[in-house]
Coordinates of C-alpha atoms in Angstrom, one line a residue:
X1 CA -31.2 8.9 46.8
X2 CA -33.2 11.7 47.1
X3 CA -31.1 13.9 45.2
X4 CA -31.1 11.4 42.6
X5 CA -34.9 10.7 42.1
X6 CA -36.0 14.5 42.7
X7 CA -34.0 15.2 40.1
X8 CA -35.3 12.4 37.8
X9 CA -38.5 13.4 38.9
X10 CA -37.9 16.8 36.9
X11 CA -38.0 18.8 40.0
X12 CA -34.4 20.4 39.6
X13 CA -35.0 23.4 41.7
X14 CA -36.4 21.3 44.6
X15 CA -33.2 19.0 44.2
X16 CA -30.7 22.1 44.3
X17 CA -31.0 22.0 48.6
X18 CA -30.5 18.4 48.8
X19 CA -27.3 18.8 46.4
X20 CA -25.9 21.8 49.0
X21 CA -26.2 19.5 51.8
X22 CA -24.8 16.4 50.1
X23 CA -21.5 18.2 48.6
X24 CA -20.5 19.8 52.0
X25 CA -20.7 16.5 53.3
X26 CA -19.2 14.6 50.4
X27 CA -17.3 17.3 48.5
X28 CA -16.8 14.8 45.9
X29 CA -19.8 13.7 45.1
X30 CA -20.5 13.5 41.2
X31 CA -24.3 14.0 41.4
X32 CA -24.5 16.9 43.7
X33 CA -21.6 18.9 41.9
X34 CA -23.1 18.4 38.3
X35 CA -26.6 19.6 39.7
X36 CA -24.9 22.3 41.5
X37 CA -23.2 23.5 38.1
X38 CA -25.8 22.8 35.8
X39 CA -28.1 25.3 37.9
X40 CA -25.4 27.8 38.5
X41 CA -24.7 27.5 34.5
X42 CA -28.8 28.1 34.0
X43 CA -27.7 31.8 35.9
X44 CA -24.8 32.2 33.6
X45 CA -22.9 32.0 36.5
X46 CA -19.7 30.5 34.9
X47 CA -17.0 31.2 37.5
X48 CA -19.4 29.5 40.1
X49 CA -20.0 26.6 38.0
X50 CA -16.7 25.7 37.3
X51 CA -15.9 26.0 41.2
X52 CA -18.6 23.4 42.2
X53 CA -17.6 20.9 39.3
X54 CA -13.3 21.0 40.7
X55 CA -13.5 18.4 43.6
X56 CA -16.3 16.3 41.8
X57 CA -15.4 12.4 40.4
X58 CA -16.5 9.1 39.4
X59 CA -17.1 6.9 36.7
X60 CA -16.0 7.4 33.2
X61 CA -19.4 8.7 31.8
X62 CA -19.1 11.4 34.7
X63 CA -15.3 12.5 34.2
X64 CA -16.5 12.8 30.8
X65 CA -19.4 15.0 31.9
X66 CA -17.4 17.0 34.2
X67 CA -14.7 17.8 31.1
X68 CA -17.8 19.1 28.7
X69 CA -19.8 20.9 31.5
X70 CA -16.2 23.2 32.7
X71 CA -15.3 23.2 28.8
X72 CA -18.7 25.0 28.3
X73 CA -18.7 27.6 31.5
X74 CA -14.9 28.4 29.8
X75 CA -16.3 29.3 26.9
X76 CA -19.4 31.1 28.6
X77 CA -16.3 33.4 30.7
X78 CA -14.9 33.8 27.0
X79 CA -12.1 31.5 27.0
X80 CA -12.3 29.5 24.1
X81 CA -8.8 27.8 23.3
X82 CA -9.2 27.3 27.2
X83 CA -12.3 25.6 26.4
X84 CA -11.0 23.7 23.6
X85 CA -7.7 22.3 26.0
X86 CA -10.0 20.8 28.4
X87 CA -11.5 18.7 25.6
X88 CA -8.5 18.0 24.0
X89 CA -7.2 17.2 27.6
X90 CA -9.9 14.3 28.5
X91 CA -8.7 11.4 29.1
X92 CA -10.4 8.0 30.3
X93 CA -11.8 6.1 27.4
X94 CA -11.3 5.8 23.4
X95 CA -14.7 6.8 22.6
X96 CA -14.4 9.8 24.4
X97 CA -13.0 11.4 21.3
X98 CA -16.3 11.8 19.4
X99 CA -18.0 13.6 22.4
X100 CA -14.9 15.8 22.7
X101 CA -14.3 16.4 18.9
X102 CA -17.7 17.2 18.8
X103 CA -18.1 19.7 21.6
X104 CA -14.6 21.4 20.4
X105 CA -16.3 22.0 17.1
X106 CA -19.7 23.5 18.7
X107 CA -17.4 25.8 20.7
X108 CA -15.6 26.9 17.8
X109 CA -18.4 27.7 15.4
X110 CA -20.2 29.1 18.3
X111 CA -16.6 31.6 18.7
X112 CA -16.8 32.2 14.6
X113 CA -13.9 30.2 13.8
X114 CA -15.7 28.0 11.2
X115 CA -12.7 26.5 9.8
X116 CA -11.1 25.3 12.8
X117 CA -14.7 23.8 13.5
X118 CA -15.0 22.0 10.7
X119 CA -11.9 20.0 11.0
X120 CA -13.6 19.1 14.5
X121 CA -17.0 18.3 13.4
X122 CA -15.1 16.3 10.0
X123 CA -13.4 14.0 12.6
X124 CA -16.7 12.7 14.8
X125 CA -18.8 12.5 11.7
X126 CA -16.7 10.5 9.4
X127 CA -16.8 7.3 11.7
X128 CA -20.5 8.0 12.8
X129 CA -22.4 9.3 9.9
X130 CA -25.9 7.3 10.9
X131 CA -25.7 10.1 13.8
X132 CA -28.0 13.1 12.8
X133 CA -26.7 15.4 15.3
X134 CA -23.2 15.0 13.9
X135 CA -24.6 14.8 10.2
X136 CA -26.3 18.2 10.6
X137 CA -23.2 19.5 12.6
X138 CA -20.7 18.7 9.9
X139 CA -23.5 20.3 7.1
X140 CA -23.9 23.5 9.1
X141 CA -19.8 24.1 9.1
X142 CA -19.7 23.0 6.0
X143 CA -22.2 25.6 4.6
X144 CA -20.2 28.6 6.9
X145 CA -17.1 27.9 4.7
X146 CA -19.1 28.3 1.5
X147 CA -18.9 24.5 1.0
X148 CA -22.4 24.4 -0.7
X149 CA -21.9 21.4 -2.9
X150 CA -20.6 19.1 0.1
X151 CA -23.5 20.5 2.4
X152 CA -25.9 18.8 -0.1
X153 CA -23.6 15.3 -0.1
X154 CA -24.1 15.4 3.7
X155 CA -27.9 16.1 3.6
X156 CA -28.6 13.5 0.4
X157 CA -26.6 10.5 2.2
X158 CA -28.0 11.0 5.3
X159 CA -31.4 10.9 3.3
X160 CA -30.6 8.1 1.7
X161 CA -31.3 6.0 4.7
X162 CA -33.0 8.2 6.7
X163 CA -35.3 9.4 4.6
X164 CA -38.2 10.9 7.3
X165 CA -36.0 12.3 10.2
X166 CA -37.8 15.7 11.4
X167 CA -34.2 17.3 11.9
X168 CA -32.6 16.7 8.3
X169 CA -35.8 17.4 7.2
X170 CA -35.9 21.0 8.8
X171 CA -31.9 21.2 7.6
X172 CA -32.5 20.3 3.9
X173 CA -35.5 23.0 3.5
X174 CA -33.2 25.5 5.5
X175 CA -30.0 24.9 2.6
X176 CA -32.8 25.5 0.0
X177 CA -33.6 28.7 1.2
X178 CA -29.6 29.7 -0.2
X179 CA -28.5 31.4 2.8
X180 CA -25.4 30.4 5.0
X181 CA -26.5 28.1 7.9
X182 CA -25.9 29.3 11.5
X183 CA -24.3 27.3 14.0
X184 CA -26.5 24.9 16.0
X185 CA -25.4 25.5 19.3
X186 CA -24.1 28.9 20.4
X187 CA -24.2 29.4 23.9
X188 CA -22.8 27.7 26.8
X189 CA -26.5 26.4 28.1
X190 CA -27.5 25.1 24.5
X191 CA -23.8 23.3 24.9
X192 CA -23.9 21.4 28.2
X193 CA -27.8 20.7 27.7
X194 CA -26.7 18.4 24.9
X195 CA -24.0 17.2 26.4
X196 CA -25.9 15.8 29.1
X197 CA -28.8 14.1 26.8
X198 CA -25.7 12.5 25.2
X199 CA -24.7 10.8 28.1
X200 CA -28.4 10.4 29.2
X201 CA -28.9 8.1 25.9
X202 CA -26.0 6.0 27.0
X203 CA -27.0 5.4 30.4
X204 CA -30.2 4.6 29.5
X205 CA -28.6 2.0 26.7
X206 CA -26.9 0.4 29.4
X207 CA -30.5 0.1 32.0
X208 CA -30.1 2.3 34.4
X209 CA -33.0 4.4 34.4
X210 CA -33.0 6.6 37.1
X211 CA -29.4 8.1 36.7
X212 CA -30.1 8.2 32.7
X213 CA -33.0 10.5 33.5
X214 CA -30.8 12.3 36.0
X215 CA -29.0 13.4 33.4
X216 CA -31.7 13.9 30.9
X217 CA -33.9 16.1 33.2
X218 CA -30.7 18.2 33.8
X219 CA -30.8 19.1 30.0
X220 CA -34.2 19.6 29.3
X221 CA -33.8 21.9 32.3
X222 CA -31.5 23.6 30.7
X223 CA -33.2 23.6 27.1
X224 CA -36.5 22.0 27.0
X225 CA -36.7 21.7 23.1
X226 CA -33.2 21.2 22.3
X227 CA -32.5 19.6 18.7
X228 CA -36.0 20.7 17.9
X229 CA -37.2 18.2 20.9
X230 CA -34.5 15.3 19.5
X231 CA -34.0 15.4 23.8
X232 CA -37.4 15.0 25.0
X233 CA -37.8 12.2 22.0
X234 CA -34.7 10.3 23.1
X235 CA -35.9 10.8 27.0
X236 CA -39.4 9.4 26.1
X237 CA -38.1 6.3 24.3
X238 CA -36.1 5.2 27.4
X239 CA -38.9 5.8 29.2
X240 CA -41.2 3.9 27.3
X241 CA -38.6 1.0 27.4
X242 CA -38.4 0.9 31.1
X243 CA -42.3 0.4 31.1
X244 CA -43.0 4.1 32.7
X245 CA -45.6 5.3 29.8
X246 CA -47.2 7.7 31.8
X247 CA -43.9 9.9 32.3
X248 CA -43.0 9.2 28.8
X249 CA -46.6 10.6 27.6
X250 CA -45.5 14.0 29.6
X251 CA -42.4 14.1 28.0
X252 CA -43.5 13.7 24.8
X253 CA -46.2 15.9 25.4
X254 CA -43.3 18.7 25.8
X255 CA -42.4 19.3 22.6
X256 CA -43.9 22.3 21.1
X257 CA -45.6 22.5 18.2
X258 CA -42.9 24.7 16.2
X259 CA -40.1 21.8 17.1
X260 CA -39.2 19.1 14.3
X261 CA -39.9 16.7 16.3
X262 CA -43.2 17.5 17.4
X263 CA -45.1 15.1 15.1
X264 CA -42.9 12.1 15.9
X265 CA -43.2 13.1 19.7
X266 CA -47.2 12.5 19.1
X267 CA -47.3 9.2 17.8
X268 CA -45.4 8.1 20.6
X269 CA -47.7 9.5 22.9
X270 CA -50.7 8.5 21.0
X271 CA -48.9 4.4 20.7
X272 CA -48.0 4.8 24.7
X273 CA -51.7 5.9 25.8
X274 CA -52.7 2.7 23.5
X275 CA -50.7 0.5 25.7
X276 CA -52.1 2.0 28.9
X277 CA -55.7 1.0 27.4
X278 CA -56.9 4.8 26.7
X279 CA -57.5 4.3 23.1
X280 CA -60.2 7.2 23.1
X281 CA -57.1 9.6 24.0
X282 CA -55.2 7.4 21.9
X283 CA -57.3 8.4 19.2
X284 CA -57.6 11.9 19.9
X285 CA -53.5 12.1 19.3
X286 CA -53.5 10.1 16.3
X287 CA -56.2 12.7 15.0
X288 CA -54.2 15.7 16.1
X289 CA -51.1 14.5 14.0
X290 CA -53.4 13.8 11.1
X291 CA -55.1 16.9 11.2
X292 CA -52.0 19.3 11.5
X293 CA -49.3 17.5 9.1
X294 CA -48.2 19.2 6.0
X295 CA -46.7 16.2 4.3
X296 CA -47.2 12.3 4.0
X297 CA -48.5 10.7 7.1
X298 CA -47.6 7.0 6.0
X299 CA -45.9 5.8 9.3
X300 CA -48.6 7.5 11.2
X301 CA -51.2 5.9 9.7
X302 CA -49.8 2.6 9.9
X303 CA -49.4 2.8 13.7
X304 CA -53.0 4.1 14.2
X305 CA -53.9 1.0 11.8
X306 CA -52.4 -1.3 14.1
X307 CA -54.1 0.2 17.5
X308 CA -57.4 -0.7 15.6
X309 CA -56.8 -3.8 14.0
X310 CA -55.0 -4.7 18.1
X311 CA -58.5 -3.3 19.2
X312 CA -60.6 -5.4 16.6
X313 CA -62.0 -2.4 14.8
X314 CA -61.2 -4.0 11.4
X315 CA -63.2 -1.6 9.1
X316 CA -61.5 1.3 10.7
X317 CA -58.5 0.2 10.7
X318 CA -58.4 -1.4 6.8
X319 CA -59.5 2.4 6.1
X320 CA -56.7 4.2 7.1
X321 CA -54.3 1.2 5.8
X322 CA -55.5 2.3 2.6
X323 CA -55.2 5.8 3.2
X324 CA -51.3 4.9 3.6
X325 CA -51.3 3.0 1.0
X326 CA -52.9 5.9 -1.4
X327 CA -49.8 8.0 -0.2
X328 CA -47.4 5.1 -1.6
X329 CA -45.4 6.7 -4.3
X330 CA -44.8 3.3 -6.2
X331 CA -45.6 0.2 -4.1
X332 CA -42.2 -1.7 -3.3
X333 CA -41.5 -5.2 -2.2
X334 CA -41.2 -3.9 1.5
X335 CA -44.9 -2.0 1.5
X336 CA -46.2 -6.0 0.9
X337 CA -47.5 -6.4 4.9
X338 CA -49.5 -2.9 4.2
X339 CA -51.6 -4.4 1.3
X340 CA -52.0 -8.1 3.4

């Protein structure tokens, strides 16, 4: 337990003792051997993370992690096809595949064999294209193999119905610059870091708080802004759900300003100080966002709306519903709750 909830706590270094005592003890025990591996892997210590992870079991989500986590520290040590066997080796459940397809392909492009990544990255997108990191993974192989016109499908039908995500966003204005997009992950610490958010957002899916942010602390220990703070974002949303604002305010708070996601991170912050009745800080957010956005600030607008129509300020809030409403390209059926 106290492994667990240091850990979740974000205090990975102070959880490393407990996970030393706990493994000679248990030498099976999932939670110390990933925390003993993900810290070795921090070192680049690859051999030595590989070691800790041998002996460890449990549940399917944690075979699953154990198969990425000694995937990556083989491809750290240089042996990809090795890498690329203990992915294609994983056995335990059917949706395992798009986890495993998609780490192979990562690995590949990371090795420079853009080809055999794109068959990889072709196979987990096809079945889950509402899934940006997979989206963006498929356009980035795509573009290495001079496949410029498909890049652009990819980007446009993600657009389509996602017009305003940070990451696509950042994707579509790096294609228009003309030159060949690199690989998104390339090193074996960039690799297990979002593997572990992954399984993070599915824990957290199922309720179980404190081993989702087990796993998501691991990775942001490993890559604090990874996907341009997509991590921190998906971290902050579970713990919003679970009722823990303060924490998810710290999260969110994380993101840099340089990451994509830094404006969406702020309006959660700003909408999760609102609920823990500091609307002055609230406000301060809200102003922040405003002040520093380069493009349309519709969404933004509307939540800040709501705090101050929830707080009765009806003239200040009617104002910036209007400034939303000004940045309306052509009013459609759906903007009709803005103008009532």
């Amino acid at each position: 337990r106290t492994l667990v909830l240091t850990t979740a706590e974000g205090k990975v270094e102070e959880a490393r003792p407990f996970a030393d005592q706990l493994a000679k003890k248990v030498p099976n025990n999932h939670n110390a051997k990933l925390l003993q591996a993900v810290t070795s892997l921090r070192g680049k210590k690859f051999a030595e993370a590989i070691a800790h992870y041998e002996k460890a079991n449990g549940s399917p989500l944690h075979d699953l992690s154990k198969a990425l986590v000694t995937a990556w520290a083989e491809f750290g040590r240089g042996e990809v096809d090795k890498a690329v066997a203990i992915l294609d080796a994983a056995a335990g459940q059917p949706w395992y595949s798009v986890y495993t397809d998609l780490h192979s392909g990562y690995i590949l492009a990371a090795a420079g064999r853009s080809s055999d990544a794109l068959s990889r990255f072709e196979t987990a997108y096809q079945p889950n294209r509402n899934a940006v990191l997979l989206a963006v993974a498929y356009a980035r192989a795509l573009s290495q193999v001079g496949k410029m016109k498909e890049v652009q499908q990819v980007v446009d039908d993600f657009t389509l119905r996602f017009p305003d995500n940070p990451l696509m966003q950042r994707t579509a204005q790096a294609i228009a610059s003309g030159k060949p997009l690199a690989a998104n992950i390339r090193t074996s610490t960039e690799g297990v870091a979002a593997a572990l958010s992954d399984i993070g957002l599915i824990i957290g899916q199922e309720g179980s708080l404190e081993i989702s942010a087990f796993f998501y602390r691991l990775s942001l220990y490993l890559q604090p802004q990874l996907a341009g703070g997509l991590s921190a974002m998906s971290f902050g949303n579970v713990l919003e759900a679970n009722n823990r604002f303060e924490e998810a305010i710290e999260v969110y708070e994380s993101v840099v300003p340089e990451s994509a996601y830094r404006k969406p991170a702020l309006l959660r912050a700003a909408i999760s100080l609102n609920r823990l009745d500091r609307a002055d800080e609230a406000e301060k957010v809200f102003e922040e966002v405003l002040g520093g956005s380069e493009g349309k600030d519709i969404q933004v607008l509307i939540a800040y709306g709501n705090m101050q129509r929830g707080r009765e300020r009806y003239s200040e809030a009617a104002d910036l519903y209007s400034r939303a409403i000004d940045q309306l390209d052509e009013p459609t059926r759906q903007d009709w709750s803005l103008f009532y």
